[in-house]
Amino acid sequence: MPTATEYGNTPQRHFWMRGENPKERVVFDETTGIWNIYGYEESLQVMADTTTFSSVTSRLVPELKEFTEGGLTTLDPPRHTKLRKIVTKAFTPRVVSEMESTIERLAAELLDKVDGDRMDLVADFAYPLPVIVIADLLGIPASEREVFREWVDAMLSGTMDMSLNDESEEYKNEFARAIENIQKLNAFIGEHAESRRTEPRPDLLTKLVEAEVDGERLNNQEVVNFAALFLLAGHITTSMLLGNMILCLDEHPEQQKEVREDRALVPSAIEEALRMYSPFAAISRVTQTDAEVSGTKIPADQLISITLGAANRDERQFADPHTYDIRRDPNPHLAFGRGIHFCLGAPLARLEGRIAMNMLLDRFPHLRCDPAEPPEFLTIPNLTGPQKLPLLLTPEG
């Protein structure tokens, strides 16, 4: 069975997936006009310094302003601090913990539908599970989830790499399609959010609408942007995490055997899969002033890509960085970011991952990848994970 790095259908720019190291920790890409940060310490520096490195990327890509304004991932302090406090009042650890029985029930229902000696992990389980969980949490009716899926499928089918220099019609058209899908999603969520102001329900959207700090509440656009981010990023992260973890365990049968025999290893196996194949491979920042990273000077008003996937394979931070090790400790990976923008949904993704993996291991003692049908990876450069992962479920499958 070939490894994920040998399939040859991962995005070309994901050199770390092929076990390669960057030539430099900070590299300017003249083609795209973007600075790429590949090192671990360098990534920490950029994420920690919100004064020099702003999250308000719409300064350089104004077309995105409508969809990023008021969004937690695209704000700087002090506004970010205030909004995060408001959102945290709605999305509490208790809200996450109370989802455990629901996740178990939904995961069981999905696996009950699997019939025969094979399944596509993504289509049958890894994709629908987090969508249903988060839609249920937000209060989106089951009858409308398929509409959401169509928009997300369209978003994930692209191959566009962000560029400040590409003037081609192909790039403009793909960018326009991406914007159109975001608009549809935001309008869809906006209708639901607005209805919660007059008809509150026991769901997260209502909590977001009603939460306040120092007498201030989120406006409708802020509610929409957070809910859209939560729905998109939340389901994509968990879906890719499950697929990536199955790939890692399949590539290392001896470690899969250990995890099956000792389920206390599942959480650390999940963390190592997050490090090896970070679902969100890169995040963006903009320099507000002239800056220096690892001895490289970066002018003001430059777009920066913090390449988390490469940083999580930095040999200065991780011993044998291209080796999957379920007992790696410590494992301070950056898959969920770091600092003020650390992913709010990380506890939910970890909970879903733990429940789903245990259930898969329980139900399918012979689960393995199909050597005749290698996985197909997402083509979007900033995401890492399979969009198709055929599995065999029986010894003779």
PDB file of N, CA, C and O in Angstrom, residues 22-76:
ATOM      1  N   PRO A  22      11.769  22.814   3.452  1.00  0.00           N
ATOM      2  CA  PRO A  22      11.921  24.055   2.673  1.00  0.00           C
ATOM      3  C   PRO A  22      13.385  24.464   2.594  1.00  0.00           C
ATOM      4  O   PRO A  22      14.168  24.203   3.524  1.00  0.00           O
ATOM      5  N   LYS A  23      13.749  25.109   1.496  1.00  0.00           N
ATOM      6  CA  LYS A  23      15.127  25.585   1.368  1.00  0.00           C
ATOM      7  C   LYS A  23      15.379  26.759   2.299  1.00  0.00           C
ATOM      8  O   LYS A  23      16.485  26.961   2.797  1.00  0.00           O
ATOM      9  N   GLU A  24      14.365  27.572   2.516  1.00  0.00           N
ATOM     10  CA  GLU A  24      14.448  28.719   3.426  1.00  0.00           C
ATOM     11  C   GLU A  24      13.202  28.736   4.295  1.00  0.00           C
ATOM     12  O   GLU A  24      12.155  28.216   3.923  1.00  0.00           O
ATOM     13  N   ARG A  25      13.304  29.396   5.459  1.00  0.00           N
ATOM     14  CA  ARG A  25      12.156  29.486   6.365  1.00  0.00           C
ATOM     15  C   ARG A  25      11.187  30.590   5.958  1.00  0.00           C
ATOM     16  O   ARG A  25      10.010  30.549   6.300  1.00  0.00           O
ATOM     17  N   VAL A  26      11.704  31.581   5.244  1.00  0.00           N
ATOM     18  CA  VAL A  26      10.881  32.688   4.756  1.00  0.00           C
ATOM     19  C   VAL A  26      11.168  32.858   3.274  1.00  0.00           C
ATOM     20  O   VAL A  26      12.317  33.093   2.885  1.00  0.00           O
ATOM     21  N   VAL A  27      10.135  32.737   2.452  1.00  0.00           N
ATOM     22  CA  VAL A  27      10.339  32.769   0.998  1.00  0.00           C
ATOM     23  C   VAL A  27       9.306  33.686   0.352  1.00  0.00           C
ATOM     24  O   VAL A  27       8.102  33.565   0.616  1.00  0.00           O
ATOM     25  N   PHE A  28       9.775  34.581  -0.496  1.00  0.00           N
ATOM     26  CA  PHE A  28       8.858  35.431  -1.265  1.00  0.00           C
ATOM     27  C   PHE A  28       8.569  34.777  -2.600  1.00  0.00           C
ATOM     28  O   PHE A  28       9.472  34.398  -3.344  1.00  0.00           O
ATOM     29  N   ASP A  29       7.287  34.617  -2.906  1.00  0.00           N
ATOM     30  CA  ASP A  29       6.859  34.026  -4.166  1.00  0.00           C
ATOM     31  C   ASP A  29       6.536  35.145  -5.147  1.00  0.00           C
ATOM     32  O   ASP A  29       5.515  35.825  -5.032  1.00  0.00           O
ATOM     33  N   GLU A  30       7.404  35.342  -6.120  1.00  0.00           N
ATOM     34  CA  GLU A  30       7.222  36.434  -7.079  1.00  0.00           C
ATOM     35  C   GLU A  30       5.989  36.217  -7.952  1.00  0.00           C
ATOM     36  O   GLU A  30       5.385  37.177  -8.427  1.00  0.00           O
ATOM     37  N   THR A  31       5.611  34.964  -8.156  1.00  0.00           N
ATOM     38  CA  THR A  31       4.453  34.671  -9.002  1.00  0.00           C
ATOM     39  C   THR A  31       3.162  35.169  -8.362  1.00  0.00           C
ATOM     40  O   THR A  31       2.322  35.782  -9.020  1.00  0.00           O
ATOM     41  N   THR A  32       3.002  34.905  -7.076  1.00  0.00           N
ATOM     42  CA  THR A  32       1.763  35.280  -6.385  1.00  0.00           C
ATOM     43  C   THR A  32       1.870  36.613  -5.653  1.00  0.00           C
ATOM     44  O   THR A  32       0.851  37.210  -5.299  1.00  0.00           O
ATOM     45  N   GLY A  33       3.104  37.058  -5.374  1.00  0.00           N
ATOM     46  CA  GLY A  33       3.284  38.281  -4.603  1.00  0.00           C
ATOM     47  C   GLY A  33       3.074  38.074  -3.114  1.00  0.00           C
ATOM     48  O   GLY A  33       2.818  39.033  -2.375  1.00  0.00           O
ATOM     49  N   ILE A  34       3.195  36.836  -2.653  1.00  0.00           N
ATOM     50  CA  ILE A  34       2.936  36.486  -1.258  1.00  0.00           C
ATOM     51  C   ILE A  34       4.208  35.968  -0.590  1.00  0.00           C
ATOM     52  O   ILE A  34       4.998  35.239  -1.198  1.00  0.00           O
ATOM     53  N   TRP A  35       4.396  36.343   0.681  1.00  0.00           N
ATOM     54  CA  TRP A  35       5.507  35.850   1.489  1.00  0.00           C
ATOM     55  C   TRP A  35       5.057  34.587   2.219  1.00  0.00           C
ATOM     56  O   TRP A  35       4.034  34.593   2.898  1.00  0.00           O
ATOM     57  N   ASN A  36       5.832  33.506   2.073  1.00  0.00           N
ATOM     58  CA  ASN A  36       5.503  32.240   2.719  1.00  0.00           C
ATOM     59  C   ASN A  36       6.403  32.010   3.930  1.00  0.00           C
ATOM     60  O   ASN A  36       7.630  32.070   3.821  1.00  0.00           O
ATOM     61  N   ILE A  37       5.783  31.756   5.069  1.00  0.00           N
ATOM     62  CA  ILE A  37       6.513  31.455   6.292  1.00  0.00           C
ATOM     63  C   ILE A  37       6.423  29.950   6.508  1.00  0.00           C
ATOM     64  O   ILE A  37       5.338  29.406   6.693  1.00  0.00           O
ATOM     65  N   TYR A  38       7.566  29.263   6.494  1.00  0.00           N
ATOM     66  CA  TYR A  38       7.576  27.812   6.590  1.00  0.00           C
ATOM     67  C   TYR A  38       8.070  27.285   7.932  1.00  0.00           C
ATOM     68  O   TYR A  38       7.809  26.137   8.277  1.00  0.00           O
ATOM     69  N   GLY A  39       8.823  28.091   8.696  1.00  0.00           N
ATOM     70  CA  GLY A  39       9.417  27.613   9.934  1.00  0.00           C
ATOM     71  C   GLY A  39       8.457  27.675  11.118  1.00  0.00           C
ATOM     72  O   GLY A  39       7.539  28.501  11.146  1.00  0.00           O
ATOM     73  N   TYR A  40       8.693  26.818  12.096  1.00  0.00           N
ATOM     74  CA  TYR A  40       7.848  26.757  13.289  1.00  0.00           C
ATOM     75  C   TYR A  40       7.986  28.014  14.140  1.00  0.00           C
ATOM     76  O   TYR A  40       6.992  28.674  14.450  1.00  0.00           O
ATOM     77  N   GLU A  41       9.213  28.352  14.527  1.00  0.00           N
ATOM     78  CA  GLU A  41       9.427  29.537  15.368  1.00  0.00           C
ATOM     79  C   GLU A  41       9.004  30.804  14.632  1.00  0.00           C
ATOM     80  O   GLU A  41       8.464  31.730  15.240  1.00  0.00           O
ATOM     81  N   GLU A  42       9.251  30.846  13.343  1.00  0.00           N
ATOM     82  CA  GLU A  42       8.860  31.998  12.557  1.00  0.00           C
ATOM     83  C   GLU A  42       7.336  32.147  12.520  1.00  0.00           C
ATOM     84  O   GLU A  42       6.805  33.255  12.591  1.00  0.00           O
ATOM     85  N   SER A  43       6.648  31.029  12.426  1.00  0.00           N
ATOM     86  CA  SER A  43       5.182  31.058  12.432  1.00  0.00           C
ATOM     87  C   SER A  43       4.659  31.554  13.770  1.00  0.00           C
ATOM     88  O   SER A  43       3.726  32.367  13.835  1.00  0.00           O
ATOM     89  N   LEU A  44       5.273  31.090  14.864  1.00  0.00           N
ATOM     90  CA  LEU A  44       4.884  31.561  16.192  1.00  0.00           C
ATOM     91  C   LEU A  44       5.088  33.065  16.319  1.00  0.00           C
ATOM     92  O   LEU A  44       4.243  33.778  16.882  1.00  0.00           O
ATOM     93  N   GLN A  45       6.206  33.554  15.798  1.00  0.00           N
ATOM     94  CA  GLN A  45       6.494  34.987  15.869  1.00  0.00           C
ATOM     95  C   GLN A  45       5.405  35.799  15.180  1.00  0.00           C
ATOM     96  O   GLN A  45       4.904  36.785  15.735  1.00  0.00           O
ATOM     97  N   VAL A  46       5.028  35.383  13.983  1.00  0.00           N
ATOM     98  CA  VAL A  46       4.032  36.132  13.218  1.00  0.00           C
ATOM     99  C   VAL A  46       2.661  36.064  13.891  1.00  0.00           C
ATOM    100  O   VAL A  46       1.953  37.073  13.991  1.00  0.00           O
ATOM    101  N   MET A  47       2.277  34.895  14.380  1.00  0.00           N
ATOM    102  CA  MET A  47       0.965  34.757  15.011  1.00  0.00           C
ATOM    103  C   MET A  47       0.877  35.515  16.333  1.00  0.00           C
ATOM    104  O   MET A  47      -0.195  35.980  16.722  1.00  0.00           O
ATOM    105  N   ALA A  48       2.004  35.663  17.017  1.00  0.00           N
ATOM    106  CA  ALA A  48       1.998  36.323  18.327  1.00  0.00           C
ATOM    107  C   ALA A  48       1.995  37.845  18.230  1.00  0.00           C
ATOM    108  O   ALA A  48       1.488  38.529  19.110  1.00  0.00           O
ATOM    109  N   ASP A  49       2.554  38.372  17.157  1.00  0.00           N
ATOM    110  CA  ASP A  49       2.724  39.830  17.031  1.00  0.00           C
ATOM    111  C   ASP A  49       1.587  40.427  16.204  1.00  0.00           C
ATOM    112  O   ASP A  49       1.715  40.659  15.003  1.00  0.00           O
ATOM    113  N   THR A  50       0.472  40.702  16.854  1.00  0.00           N
ATOM    114  CA  THR A  50      -0.686  41.232  16.136  1.00  0.00           C
ATOM    115  C   THR A  50      -0.530  42.703  15.785  1.00  0.00           C
ATOM    116  O   THR A  50      -1.294  43.223  14.964  1.00  0.00           O
ATOM    117  N   THR A  51       0.440  43.375  16.383  1.00  0.00           N
ATOM    118  CA  THR A  51       0.685  44.781  16.057  1.00  0.00           C
ATOM    119  C   THR A  51       1.351  44.912  14.695  1.00  0.00           C
ATOM    120  O   THR A  51       0.994  45.761  13.879  1.00  0.00           O
ATOM    121  N   THR A  52       2.317  44.037  14.447  1.00  0.00           N
ATOM    122  CA  THR A  52       3.046  44.071  13.174  1.00  0.00           C
ATOM    123  C   THR A  52       2.316  43.294  12.084  1.00  0.00           C
ATOM    124  O   THR A  52       2.270  43.729  10.930  1.00  0.00           O
ATOM    125  N   PHE A  53       1.744  42.161  12.473  1.00  0.00           N
ATOM    126  CA  PHE A  53       1.127  41.267  11.497  1.00  0.00           C
ATOM    127  C   PHE A  53      -0.379  41.218  11.728  1.00  0.00           C
ATOM    128  O   PHE A  53      -0.864  40.568  12.653  1.00  0.00           O
ATOM    129  N   SER A  54      -1.117  41.904  10.881  1.00  0.00           N
ATOM    130  CA  SER A  54      -2.566  42.055  11.044  1.00  0.00           C
ATOM    131  C   SER A  54      -3.328  40.895  10.415  1.00  0.00           C
ATOM    132  O   SER A  54      -2.905  40.317   9.405  1.00  0.00           O
ATOM    133  N   SER A  55      -4.471  40.579  11.028  1.00  0.00           N
ATOM    134  CA  SER A  55      -5.359  39.560  10.464  1.00  0.00           C
ATOM    135  C   SER A  55      -6.371  40.155   9.486  1.00  0.00           C
ATOM    136  O   SER A  55      -7.144  39.415   8.865  1.00  0.00           O
ATOM    137  N   VAL A  56      -6.375  41.469   9.354  1.00  0.00           N
ATOM    138  CA  VAL A  56      -7.337  42.141   8.470  1.00  0.00           C
ATOM    139  C   VAL A  56      -6.809  42.081   7.039  1.00  0.00           C
ATOM    140  O   VAL A  56      -6.307  43.072   6.487  1.00  0.00           O
ATOM    141  N   THR A  57      -6.908  40.916   6.433  1.00  0.00           N
ATOM    142  CA  THR A  57      -6.347  40.705   5.095  1.00  0.00           C
ATOM    143  C   THR A  57      -7.115  41.438   4.002  1.00  0.00           C
ATOM    144  O   THR A  57      -6.606  41.600   2.890  1.00  0.00           O
ATOM    145  N   SER A  58      -8.330  41.892   4.298  1.00  0.00           N
ATOM    146  CA  SER A  58      -9.116  42.612   3.286  1.00  0.00           C
ATOM    147  C   SER A  58      -8.468  43.942   2.909  1.00  0.00           C
ATOM    148  O   SER A  58      -8.857  44.559   1.909  1.00  0.00           O
ATOM    149  N   ARG A  59      -7.474  44.373   3.680  1.00  0.00           N
ATOM    150  CA  ARG A  59      -6.728  45.583   3.305  1.00  0.00           C
ATOM    151  C   ARG A  59      -6.080  45.408   1.942  1.00  0.00           C
ATOM    152  O   ARG A  59      -5.985  46.352   1.149  1.00  0.00           O
ATOM    153  N   LEU A  60      -5.630  44.178   1.660  1.00  0.00           N
ATOM    154  CA  LEU A  60      -4.970  43.907   0.381  1.00  0.00           C
ATOM    155  C   LEU A  60      -5.879  43.168  -0.599  1.00  0.00           C
ATOM    156  O   LEU A  60      -5.598  43.137  -1.794  1.00  0.00           O
ATOM    157  N   VAL A  61      -6.943  42.555  -0.080  1.00  0.00           N
ATOM    158  CA  VAL A  61      -7.901  41.857  -0.942  1.00  0.00           C
ATOM    159  C   VAL A  61      -9.286  42.421  -0.616  1.00  0.00           C
ATOM    160  O   VAL A  61     -10.102  41.766   0.043  1.00  0.00           O
ATOM    161  N   PRO A  62      -9.569  43.643  -1.057  1.00  0.00           N
ATOM    162  CA  PRO A  62     -10.816  44.314  -0.667  1.00  0.00           C
ATOM    163  C   PRO A  62     -12.081  43.580  -1.077  1.00  0.00           C
ATOM    164  O   PRO A  62     -13.138  43.795  -0.491  1.00  0.00           O
ATOM    165  N   GLU A  63     -11.983  42.698  -2.059  1.00  0.00           N
ATOM    166  CA  GLU A  63     -13.163  41.948  -2.500  1.00  0.00           C
ATOM    167  C   GLU A  63     -13.716  41.061  -1.380  1.00  0.00           C
ATOM    168  O   GLU A  63     -14.881  40.652  -1.414  1.00  0.00           O
ATOM    169  N   LEU A  64     -12.881  40.776  -0.384  1.00  0.00           N
ATOM    170  CA  LEU A  64     -13.294  39.895   0.701  1.00  0.00           C
ATOM    171  C   LEU A  64     -13.867  40.636   1.902  1.00  0.00           C
ATOM    172  O   LEU A  64     -14.325  40.006   2.856  1.00  0.00           O
ATOM    173  N   LYS A  65     -13.856  41.956   1.852  1.00  0.00           N
ATOM    174  CA  LYS A  65     -14.246  42.735   3.032  1.00  0.00           C
ATOM    175  C   LYS A  65     -15.650  42.399   3.514  1.00  0.00           C
ATOM    176  O   LYS A  65     -15.907  42.253   4.715  1.00  0.00           O
ATOM    177  N   GLU A  66     -16.585  42.254   2.581  1.00  0.00           N
ATOM    178  CA  GLU A  66     -17.965  41.969   2.939  1.00  0.00           C
ATOM    179  C   GLU A  66     -18.092  40.686   3.757  1.00  0.00           C
ATOM    180  O   GLU A  66     -18.955  40.567   4.629  1.00  0.00           O
ATOM    181  N   PHE A  67     -17.207  39.713   3.482  1.00  0.00           N
ATOM    182  CA  PHE A  67     -17.337  38.398   4.117  1.00  0.00           C
ATOM    183  C   PHE A  67     -16.422  38.232   5.318  1.00  0.00           C
ATOM    184  O   PHE A  67     -16.518  37.231   6.027  1.00  0.00           O
ATOM    185  N   THR A  68     -15.534  39.183   5.541  1.00  0.00           N
ATOM    186  CA  THR A  68     -14.599  39.061   6.656  1.00  0.00           C
ATOM    187  C   THR A  68     -14.842  40.091   7.744  1.00  0.00           C
ATOM    188  O   THR A  68     -14.363  39.928   8.860  1.00  0.00           O
ATOM    189  N   GLU A  69     -15.598  41.138   7.433  1.00  0.00           N
ATOM    190  CA  GLU A  69     -15.832  42.199   8.397  1.00  0.00           C
ATOM    191  C   GLU A  69     -16.587  41.649   9.609  1.00  0.00           C
ATOM    192  O   GLU A  69     -17.661  41.078   9.483  1.00  0.00           O
ATOM    193  N   GLY A  70     -15.981  41.803  10.768  1.00  0.00           N
ATOM    194  CA  GLY A  70     -16.609  41.294  11.981  1.00  0.00           C
ATOM    195  C   GLY A  70     -16.354  39.822  12.224  1.00  0.00           C
ATOM    196  O   GLY A  70     -16.823  39.258  13.208  1.00  0.00           O
ATOM    197  N   GLY A  71     -15.582  39.173  11.344  1.00  0.00           N
ATOM    198  CA  GLY A  71     -15.250  37.763  11.548  1.00  0.00           C
ATOM    199  C   GLY A  71     -14.069  37.626  12.488  1.00  0.00           C
ATOM    200  O   GLY A  71     -13.090  38.365  12.369  1.00  0.00           O
ATOM    201  N   LEU A  72     -14.132  36.694  13.416  1.00  0.00           N
ATOM    202  CA  LEU A  72     -13.081  36.575  14.425  1.00  0.00           C
ATOM    203  C   LEU A  72     -11.702  36.346  13.831  1.00  0.00           C
ATOM    204  O   LEU A  72     -10.709  36.861  14.345  1.00  0.00           O
ATOM    205  N   THR A  73     -11.618  35.559  12.768  1.00  0.00           N
ATOM    206  CA  THR A  73     -10.308  35.231  12.211  1.00  0.00           C
ATOM    207  C   THR A  73      -9.700  36.395  11.437  1.00  0.00           C
ATOM    208  O   THR A  73      -8.518  36.352  11.094  1.00  0.00           O
ATOM    209  N   THR A  74     -10.482  37.428  11.172  1.00  0.00           N
ATOM    210  CA  THR A  74      -9.987  38.551  10.356  1.00  0.00           C
ATOM    211  C   THR A  74     -10.093  39.872  11.118  1.00  0.00           C
ATOM    212  O   THR A  74     -10.311  40.917  10.517  1.00  0.00           O
ATOM    213  N   LEU A  75      -9.930  39.787  12.437  1.00  0.00           N
ATOM    214  CA  LEU A  75      -9.951  40.982  13.281  1.00  0.00           C
ATOM    215  C   LEU A  75      -8.700  41.042  14.133  1.00  0.00           C
ATOM    216  O   LEU A  75      -8.107  40.020  14.476  1.00  0.00           O
ATOM    217  N   ASP A  76      -8.309  42.249  14.509  1.00  0.00           N
ATOM    218  CA  ASP A  76      -7.198  42.480  15.429  1.00  0.00           C
ATOM    219  C   ASP A  76      -7.742  43.040  16.745  1.00  0.00           C
ATOM    220  O   ASP A  76      -8.863  43.564  16.786  1.00  0.00           O
TER     221      ASP A  76
END
